[in-house]
Short mmCIF file of C-alpha atoms and ligand atoms in Angstrom, two decimals:
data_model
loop_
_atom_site.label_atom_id
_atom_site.label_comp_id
_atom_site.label_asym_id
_atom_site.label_seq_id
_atom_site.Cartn_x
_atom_site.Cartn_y
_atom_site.Cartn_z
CA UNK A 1 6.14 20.98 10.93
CA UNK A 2 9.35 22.77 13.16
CA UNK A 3 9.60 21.53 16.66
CA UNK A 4 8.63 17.74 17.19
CA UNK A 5 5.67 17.53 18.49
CA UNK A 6 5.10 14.72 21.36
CA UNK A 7 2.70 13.41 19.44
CA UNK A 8 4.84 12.11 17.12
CA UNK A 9 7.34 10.56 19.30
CA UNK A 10 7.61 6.64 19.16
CA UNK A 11 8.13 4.63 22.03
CA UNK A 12 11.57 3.57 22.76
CA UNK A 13 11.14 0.33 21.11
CA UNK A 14 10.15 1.56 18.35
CA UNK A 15 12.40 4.16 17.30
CA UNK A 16 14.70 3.72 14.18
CA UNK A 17 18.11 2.75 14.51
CA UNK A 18 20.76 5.43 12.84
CA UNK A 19 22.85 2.44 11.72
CA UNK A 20 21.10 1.55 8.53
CA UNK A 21 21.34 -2.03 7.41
CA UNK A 22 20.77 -1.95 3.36
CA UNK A 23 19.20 -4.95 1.76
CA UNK A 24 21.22 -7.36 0.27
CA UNK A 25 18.50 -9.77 0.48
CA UNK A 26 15.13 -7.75 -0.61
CA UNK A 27 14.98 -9.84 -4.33
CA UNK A 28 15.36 -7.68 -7.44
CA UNK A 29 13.12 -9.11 -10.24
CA UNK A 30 13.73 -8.39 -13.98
CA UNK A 31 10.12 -8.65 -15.52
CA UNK A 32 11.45 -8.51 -19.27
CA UNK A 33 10.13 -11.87 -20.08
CA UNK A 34 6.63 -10.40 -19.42
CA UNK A 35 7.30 -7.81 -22.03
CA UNK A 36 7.70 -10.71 -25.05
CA UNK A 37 4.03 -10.88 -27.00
CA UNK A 38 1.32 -13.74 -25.29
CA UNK A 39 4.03 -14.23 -22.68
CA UNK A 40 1.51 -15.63 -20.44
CA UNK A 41 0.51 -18.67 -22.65
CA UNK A 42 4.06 -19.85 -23.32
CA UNK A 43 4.68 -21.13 -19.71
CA UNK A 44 8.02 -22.04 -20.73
CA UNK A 45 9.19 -18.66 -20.94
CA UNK A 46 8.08 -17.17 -17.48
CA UNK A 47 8.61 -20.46 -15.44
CA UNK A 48 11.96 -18.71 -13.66
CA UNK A 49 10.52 -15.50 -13.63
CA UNK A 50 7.33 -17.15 -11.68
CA UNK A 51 9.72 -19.07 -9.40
CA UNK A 52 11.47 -15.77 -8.41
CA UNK A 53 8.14 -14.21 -7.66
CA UNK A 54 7.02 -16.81 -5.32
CA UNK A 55 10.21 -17.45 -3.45
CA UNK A 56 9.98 -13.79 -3.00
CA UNK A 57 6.43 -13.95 -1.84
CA UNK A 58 7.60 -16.76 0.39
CA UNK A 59 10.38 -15.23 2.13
CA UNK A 60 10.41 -11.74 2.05
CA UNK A 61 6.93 -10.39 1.09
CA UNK A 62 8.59 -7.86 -0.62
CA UNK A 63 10.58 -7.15 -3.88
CA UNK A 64 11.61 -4.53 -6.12
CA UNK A 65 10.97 -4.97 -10.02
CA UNK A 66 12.20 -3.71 -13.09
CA UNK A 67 11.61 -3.74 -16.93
CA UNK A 68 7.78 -3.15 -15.86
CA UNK A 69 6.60 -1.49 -18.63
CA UNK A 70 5.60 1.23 -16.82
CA UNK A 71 6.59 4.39 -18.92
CA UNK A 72 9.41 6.73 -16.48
CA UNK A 73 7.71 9.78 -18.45
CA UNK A 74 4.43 9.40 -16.82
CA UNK A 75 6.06 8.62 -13.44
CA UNK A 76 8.06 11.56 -13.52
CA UNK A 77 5.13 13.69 -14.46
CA UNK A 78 2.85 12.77 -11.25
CA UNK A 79 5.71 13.31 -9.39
CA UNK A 80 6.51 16.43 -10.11
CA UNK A 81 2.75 17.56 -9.86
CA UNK A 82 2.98 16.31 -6.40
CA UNK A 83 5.59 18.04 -5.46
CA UNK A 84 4.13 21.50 -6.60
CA UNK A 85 1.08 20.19 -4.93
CA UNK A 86 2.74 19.78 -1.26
CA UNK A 87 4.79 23.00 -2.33
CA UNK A 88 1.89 25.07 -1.63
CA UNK A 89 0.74 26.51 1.83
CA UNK A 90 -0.40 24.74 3.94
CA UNK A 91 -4.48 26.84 4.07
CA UNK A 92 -4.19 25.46 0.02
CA UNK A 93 -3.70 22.23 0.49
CA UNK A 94 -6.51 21.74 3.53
CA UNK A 95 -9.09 23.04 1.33
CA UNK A 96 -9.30 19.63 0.00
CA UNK A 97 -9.23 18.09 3.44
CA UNK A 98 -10.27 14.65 3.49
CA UNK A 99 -13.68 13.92 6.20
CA UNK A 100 -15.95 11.49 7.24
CA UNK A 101 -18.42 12.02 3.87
CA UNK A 102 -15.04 12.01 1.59
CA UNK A 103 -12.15 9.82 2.90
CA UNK A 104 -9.81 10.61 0.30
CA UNK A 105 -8.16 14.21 -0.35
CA UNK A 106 -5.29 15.69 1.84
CA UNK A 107 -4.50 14.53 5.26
CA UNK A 108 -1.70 15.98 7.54
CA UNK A 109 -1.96 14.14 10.95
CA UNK A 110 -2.15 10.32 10.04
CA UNK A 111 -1.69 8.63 13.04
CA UNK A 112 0.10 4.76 13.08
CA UNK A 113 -0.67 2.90 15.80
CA UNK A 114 -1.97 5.73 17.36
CA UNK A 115 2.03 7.75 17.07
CA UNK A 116 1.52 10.63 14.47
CA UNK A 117 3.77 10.34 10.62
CA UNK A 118 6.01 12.38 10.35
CA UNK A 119 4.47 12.99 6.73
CA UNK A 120 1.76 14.68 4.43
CA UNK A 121 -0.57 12.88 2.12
CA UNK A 122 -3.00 13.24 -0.69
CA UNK A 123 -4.97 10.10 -1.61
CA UNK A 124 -7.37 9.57 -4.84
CA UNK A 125 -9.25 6.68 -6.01
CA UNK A 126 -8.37 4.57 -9.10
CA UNK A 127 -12.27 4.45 -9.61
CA UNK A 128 -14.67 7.28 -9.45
CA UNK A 129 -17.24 6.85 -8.08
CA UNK A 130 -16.16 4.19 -5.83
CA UNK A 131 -18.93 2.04 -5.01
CA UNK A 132 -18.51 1.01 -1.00
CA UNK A 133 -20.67 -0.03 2.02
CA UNK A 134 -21.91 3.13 3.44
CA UNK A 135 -21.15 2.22 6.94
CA UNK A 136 -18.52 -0.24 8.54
CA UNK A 137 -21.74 -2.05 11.06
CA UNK A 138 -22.08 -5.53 9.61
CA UNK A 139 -25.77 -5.35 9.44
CA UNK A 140 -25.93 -1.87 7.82
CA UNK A 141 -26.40 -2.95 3.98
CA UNK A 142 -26.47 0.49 2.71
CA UNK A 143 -24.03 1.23 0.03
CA UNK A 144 -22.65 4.57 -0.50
CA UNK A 145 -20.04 6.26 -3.49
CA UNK A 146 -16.70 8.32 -3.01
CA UNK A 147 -15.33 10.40 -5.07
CA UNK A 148 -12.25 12.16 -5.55
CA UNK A 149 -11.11 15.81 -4.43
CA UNK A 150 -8.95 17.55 -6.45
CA UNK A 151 -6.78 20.66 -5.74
CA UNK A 152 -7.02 23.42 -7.81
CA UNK A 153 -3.47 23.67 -8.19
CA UNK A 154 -1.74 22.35 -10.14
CA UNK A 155 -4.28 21.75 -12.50
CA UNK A 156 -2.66 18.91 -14.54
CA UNK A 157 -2.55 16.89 -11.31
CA UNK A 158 -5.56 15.27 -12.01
CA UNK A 159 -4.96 14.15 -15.45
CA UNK A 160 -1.18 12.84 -14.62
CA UNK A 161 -2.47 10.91 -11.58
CA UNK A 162 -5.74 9.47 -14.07
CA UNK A 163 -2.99 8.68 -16.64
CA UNK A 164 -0.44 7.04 -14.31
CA UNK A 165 -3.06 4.86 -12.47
CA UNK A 166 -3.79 3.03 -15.59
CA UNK A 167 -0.66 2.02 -15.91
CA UNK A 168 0.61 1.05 -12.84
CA UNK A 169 -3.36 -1.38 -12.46
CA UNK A 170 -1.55 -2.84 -15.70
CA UNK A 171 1.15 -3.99 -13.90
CA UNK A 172 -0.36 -4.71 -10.52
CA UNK A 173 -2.80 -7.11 -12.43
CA UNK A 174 0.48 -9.02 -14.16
CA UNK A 175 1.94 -9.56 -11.13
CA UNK A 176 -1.37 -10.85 -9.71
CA UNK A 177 -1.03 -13.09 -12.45
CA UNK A 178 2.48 -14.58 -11.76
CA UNK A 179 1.88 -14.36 -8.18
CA UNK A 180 -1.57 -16.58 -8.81
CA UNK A 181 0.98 -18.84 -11.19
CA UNK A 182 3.11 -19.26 -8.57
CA UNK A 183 0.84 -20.62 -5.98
CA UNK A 184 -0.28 -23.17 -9.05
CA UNK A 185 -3.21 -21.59 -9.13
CA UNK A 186 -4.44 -19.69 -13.08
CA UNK A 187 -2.92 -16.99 -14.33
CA UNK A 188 -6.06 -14.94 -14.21
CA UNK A 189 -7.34 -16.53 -10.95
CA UNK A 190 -7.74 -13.23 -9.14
CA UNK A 191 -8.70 -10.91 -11.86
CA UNK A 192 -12.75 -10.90 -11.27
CA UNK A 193 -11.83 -9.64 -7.70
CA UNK A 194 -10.89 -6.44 -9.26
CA UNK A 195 -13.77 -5.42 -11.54
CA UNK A 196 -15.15 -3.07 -9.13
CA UNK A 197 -11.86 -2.04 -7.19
CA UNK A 198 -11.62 0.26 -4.61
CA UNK A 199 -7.96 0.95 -5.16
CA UNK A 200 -6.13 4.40 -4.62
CA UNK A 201 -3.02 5.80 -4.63
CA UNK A 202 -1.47 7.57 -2.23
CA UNK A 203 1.21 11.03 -2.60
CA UNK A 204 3.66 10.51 0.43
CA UNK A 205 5.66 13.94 1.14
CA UNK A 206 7.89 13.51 4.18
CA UNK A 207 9.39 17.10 4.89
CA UNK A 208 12.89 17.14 6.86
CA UNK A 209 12.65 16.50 10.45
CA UNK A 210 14.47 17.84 12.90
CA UNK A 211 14.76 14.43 15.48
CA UNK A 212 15.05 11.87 13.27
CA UNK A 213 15.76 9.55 15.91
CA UNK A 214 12.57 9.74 17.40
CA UNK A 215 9.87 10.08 14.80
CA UNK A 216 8.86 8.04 12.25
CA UNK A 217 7.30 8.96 8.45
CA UNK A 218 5.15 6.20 8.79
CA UNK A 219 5.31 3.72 11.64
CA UNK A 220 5.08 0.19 11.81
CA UNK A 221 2.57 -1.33 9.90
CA UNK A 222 1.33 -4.03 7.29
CA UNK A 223 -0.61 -2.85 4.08
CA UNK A 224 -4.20 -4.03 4.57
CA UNK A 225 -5.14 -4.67 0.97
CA UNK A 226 -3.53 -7.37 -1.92
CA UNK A 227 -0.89 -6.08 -2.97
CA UNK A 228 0.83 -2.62 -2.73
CA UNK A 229 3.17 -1.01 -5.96
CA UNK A 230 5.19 1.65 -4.81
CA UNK A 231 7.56 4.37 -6.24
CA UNK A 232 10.04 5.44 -4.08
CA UNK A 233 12.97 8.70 -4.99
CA UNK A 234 16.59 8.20 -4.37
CA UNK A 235 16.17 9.66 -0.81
CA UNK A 236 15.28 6.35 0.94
CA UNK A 237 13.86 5.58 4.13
CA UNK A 238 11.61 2.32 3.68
CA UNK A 239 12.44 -0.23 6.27
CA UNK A 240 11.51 -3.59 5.81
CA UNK A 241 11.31 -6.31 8.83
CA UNK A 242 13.36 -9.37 7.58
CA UNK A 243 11.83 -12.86 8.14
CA UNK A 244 14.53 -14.69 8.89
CA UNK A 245 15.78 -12.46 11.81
CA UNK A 246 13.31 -9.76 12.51
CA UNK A 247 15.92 -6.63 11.47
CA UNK A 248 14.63 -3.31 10.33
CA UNK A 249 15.80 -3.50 6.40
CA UNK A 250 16.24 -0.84 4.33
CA UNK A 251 15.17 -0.75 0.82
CA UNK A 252 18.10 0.74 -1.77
CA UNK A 253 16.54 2.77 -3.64
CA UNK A 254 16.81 1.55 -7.66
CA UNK A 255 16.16 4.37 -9.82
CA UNK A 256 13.08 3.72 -11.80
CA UNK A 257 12.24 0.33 -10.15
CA UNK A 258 9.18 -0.45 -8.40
CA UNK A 259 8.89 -1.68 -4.92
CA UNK A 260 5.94 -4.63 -4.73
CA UNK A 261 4.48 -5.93 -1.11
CA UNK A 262 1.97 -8.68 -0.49
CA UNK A 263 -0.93 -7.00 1.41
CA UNK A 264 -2.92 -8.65 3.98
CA UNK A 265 -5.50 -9.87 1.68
CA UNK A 266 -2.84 -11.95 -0.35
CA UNK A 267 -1.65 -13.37 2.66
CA UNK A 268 -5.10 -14.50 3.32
CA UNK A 269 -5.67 -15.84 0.12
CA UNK A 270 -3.15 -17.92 0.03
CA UNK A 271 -3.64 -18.86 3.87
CA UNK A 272 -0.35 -17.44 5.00
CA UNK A 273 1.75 -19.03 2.49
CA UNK A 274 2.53 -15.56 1.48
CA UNK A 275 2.48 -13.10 4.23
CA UNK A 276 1.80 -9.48 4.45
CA UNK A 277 5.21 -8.35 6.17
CA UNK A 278 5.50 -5.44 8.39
CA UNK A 279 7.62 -1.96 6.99
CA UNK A 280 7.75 1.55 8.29
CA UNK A 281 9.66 4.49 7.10
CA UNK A 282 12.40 6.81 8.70
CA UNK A 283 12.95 10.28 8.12
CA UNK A 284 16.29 12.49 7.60
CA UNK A 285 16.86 15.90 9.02
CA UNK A 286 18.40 17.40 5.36
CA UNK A 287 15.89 15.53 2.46
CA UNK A 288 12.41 15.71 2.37
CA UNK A 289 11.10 12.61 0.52
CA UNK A 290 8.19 11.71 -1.89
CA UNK A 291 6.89 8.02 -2.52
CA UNK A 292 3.90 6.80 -4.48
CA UNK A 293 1.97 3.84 -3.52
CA UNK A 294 -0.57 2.37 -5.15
CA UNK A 295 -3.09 -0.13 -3.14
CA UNK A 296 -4.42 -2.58 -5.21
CA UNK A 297 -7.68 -3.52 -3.55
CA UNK A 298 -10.73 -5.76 -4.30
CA UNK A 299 -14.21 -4.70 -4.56
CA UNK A 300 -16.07 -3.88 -1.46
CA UNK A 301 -18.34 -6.82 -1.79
CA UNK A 302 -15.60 -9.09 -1.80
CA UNK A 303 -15.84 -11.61 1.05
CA UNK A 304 -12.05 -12.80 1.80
CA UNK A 305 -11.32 -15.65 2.73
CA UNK A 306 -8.56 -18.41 1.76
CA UNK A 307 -8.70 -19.97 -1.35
CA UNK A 308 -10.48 -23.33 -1.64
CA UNK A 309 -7.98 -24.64 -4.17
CA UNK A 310 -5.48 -23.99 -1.53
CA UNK A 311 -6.94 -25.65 2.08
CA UNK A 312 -7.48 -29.27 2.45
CA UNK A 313 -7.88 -31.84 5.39
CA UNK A 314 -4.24 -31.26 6.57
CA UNK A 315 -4.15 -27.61 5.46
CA UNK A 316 -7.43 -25.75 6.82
CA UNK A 317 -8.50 -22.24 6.25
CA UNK A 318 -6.77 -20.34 8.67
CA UNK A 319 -9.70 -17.77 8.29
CA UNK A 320 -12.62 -16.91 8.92
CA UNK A 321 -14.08 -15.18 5.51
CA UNK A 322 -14.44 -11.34 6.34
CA UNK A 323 -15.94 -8.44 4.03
CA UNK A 324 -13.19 -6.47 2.46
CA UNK A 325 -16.03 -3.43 2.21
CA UNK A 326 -16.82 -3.41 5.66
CA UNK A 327 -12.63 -3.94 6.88
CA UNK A 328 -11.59 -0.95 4.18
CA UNK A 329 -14.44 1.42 5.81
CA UNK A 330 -13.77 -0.04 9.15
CA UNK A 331 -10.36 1.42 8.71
CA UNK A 332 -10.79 4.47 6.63
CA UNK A 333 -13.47 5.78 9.31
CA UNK A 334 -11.48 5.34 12.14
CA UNK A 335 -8.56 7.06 10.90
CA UNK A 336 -9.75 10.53 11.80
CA UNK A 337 -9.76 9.73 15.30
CA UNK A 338 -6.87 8.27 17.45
CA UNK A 339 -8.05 5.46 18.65
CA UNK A 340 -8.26 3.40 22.64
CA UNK A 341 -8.62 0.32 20.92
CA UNK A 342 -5.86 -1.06 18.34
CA UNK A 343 -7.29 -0.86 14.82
CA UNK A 344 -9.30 -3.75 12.72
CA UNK A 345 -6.21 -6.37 12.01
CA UNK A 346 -6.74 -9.43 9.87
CA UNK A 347 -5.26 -12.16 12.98
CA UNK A 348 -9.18 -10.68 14.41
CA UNK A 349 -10.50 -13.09 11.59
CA UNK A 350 -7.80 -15.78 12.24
CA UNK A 351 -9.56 -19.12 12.89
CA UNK A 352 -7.99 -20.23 16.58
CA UNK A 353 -6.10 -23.78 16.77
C1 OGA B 1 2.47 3.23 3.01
C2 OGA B 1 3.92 2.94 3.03
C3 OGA B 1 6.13 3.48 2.27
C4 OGA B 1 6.93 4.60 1.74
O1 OGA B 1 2.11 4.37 2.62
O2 OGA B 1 1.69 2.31 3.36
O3 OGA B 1 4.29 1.92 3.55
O4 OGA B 1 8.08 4.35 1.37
N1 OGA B 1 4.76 3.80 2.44
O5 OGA B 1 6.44 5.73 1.67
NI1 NI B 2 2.67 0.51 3.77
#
């Protein structure tokens, strides 16, 4: 990627801003109570810790986490067989392109909001196979399986990237747990959703670019699943819009720390207590950049829809229960093309008042 390409260039209104405001305000959690034995049935012990996750949840949508168990060797180790991955040329790494029959693999021209990244991906599932519906048409009840394609080099990729998923679904499904405690609902409320997830994780290389100004790494955009767990490097670039005010927000890197965001699902679930808030990311013209997220996501036959214990009289569902199979193909399909229409968005299922 040399020259900017039109394609990538966002419309005025949506092009960064050079002066960076850093987050004071994105909440930095300490999950070391979590790490004591049977945590989870002494109440007394996480009742701050699951007051700081919902007031999070609440007001941001986004926090950063440390003391999460996951171990820094195994992070370190997927990310350096990323970056040997993405160091290869460029006829390598398309040999594992991803298609129509196998969404996941590498990808080079991800469009946002129909605006190109500035960015290079590789995506595998957490599951393989990964049962799904085989088509996105509502009546269509055919169900189909992905699986994963993985480069010949480097070899250990696969193994690291098996290895580190385990590790960071451990996590995702405590702080499903705290974030289902915090909404006074049980701790393992939302576990069963998970049993056949169709979760993956995604390597995020942003190379240099020359107009920083103009492009984006990834634009504007909420995360479409629960809840997203991401690794950033000390390069930066994740903007986050604040609540209160609507300000891009950028989120310091803390070395080690995970980055958590409710996804759209969550903020269906809990019928918009806790909403899915919008990020994007900016690139630099010296540092390229790796991140790793991971997209904790429900099975395919999970029909979405807020949570009974949660609606009454005076507080109805907000939405109208959707299938998360048919939304996740919905989207994965269309992303090869760049779309006329604006992509499937959860307000499409939003009941109207
Ligand atoms: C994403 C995303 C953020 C980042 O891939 O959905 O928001 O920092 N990535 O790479
Ligand atoms: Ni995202």
């Amino acid at each position: 990627m040399g020259e900017v390409d039109p394609a990538f260039i966002q419309d005025p209104e949506h092009r960064p801003k050079l002066s960076i405001t850093e987050a004071e305000g994105v909440p930095l959690i300490d999950l070391a109570p979590l790490n004591a034995p049977d945590s989870f049935s002494d109440p007394k012990a996480i009742e701050g810790l699951v007051r700081e996750i919902g007031n999070a949840c609440k007001d941001w949508g986004f926090f950063q986490v440390i003391n999460h168990g996951v171990p820094l060797h195994k992070r370190e180790k997927i990310e350096t067989a990323a970056r040997k991955f993405f160091a290869q040329p460029l006829e390598e790494k398309r040999k594992i392109r991803r298609d129509e029959k196998c969404v996941v693999g590498y990808y080079d021209t991800e469009h946002t909001k129909n605006v190109r990244d500035w960015n290079e991906v590789f995506d595998f599932l957490v599951e393989e196979p990964t049962l799904v519906p085989a088509s996105p048409e509502p009546e269509d009840k055919e169900e189909t399986q992905w699986f994963n394609k993985w480069p010949e080099n480097p070899p250990e990729l696969r193994e690291v990237s098996e290895d580190y998923s385990q590790e960071v679904e451990k996590l995702s499904l405590k702080l499903m747990g705290l974030i289902a405690l915090s909404l006074g609902l049980p701790e393992d409320r939302f576990k069963s959703y998970f049993k056949d997830q169709t979760s993956f994780i995604r390597l995020n290389h942003y190379p240099p670019c020359p107009s920083p100004q103009l492009a984006l790494g990834v634009g504007r955009h909420k995360d479409g699943g629960a809840l997203t767990v991401l690794a950033q490097d000390e390069v930066g670039g994740l903007e986050v819009k604040r609540k209160t005010d609507g300000e891009w927000i950028r989120v310091k890197p803390t070395p080690n720390a995970y980055i958590i965001n409710v996804g759209d699902i969550i903020q269906v679930w809990s019928n918009d207590k806790y909403e899915s808030v919008e990020h994007r990311v900016m690139v630099n013209s010296e540092k390229e950049r790796l991140s790793v997220p991971f997209f904790f996501n429900p099975a395919h036959y999970t029909q979405v829809k807020p949570l009974e214990e949660l609606t009454n009289k005076q507080n109805p569902a907000k939405y109208r229960p959707y299938s998360w199979g048919k939304f996740l193909t919905h989207r994965k399909l269309s992303n090869f093309k760049k779309l006329k229409a604006e992509n499937l968005q959860i307000y499409h299922f939003r009941v109207s008042e």
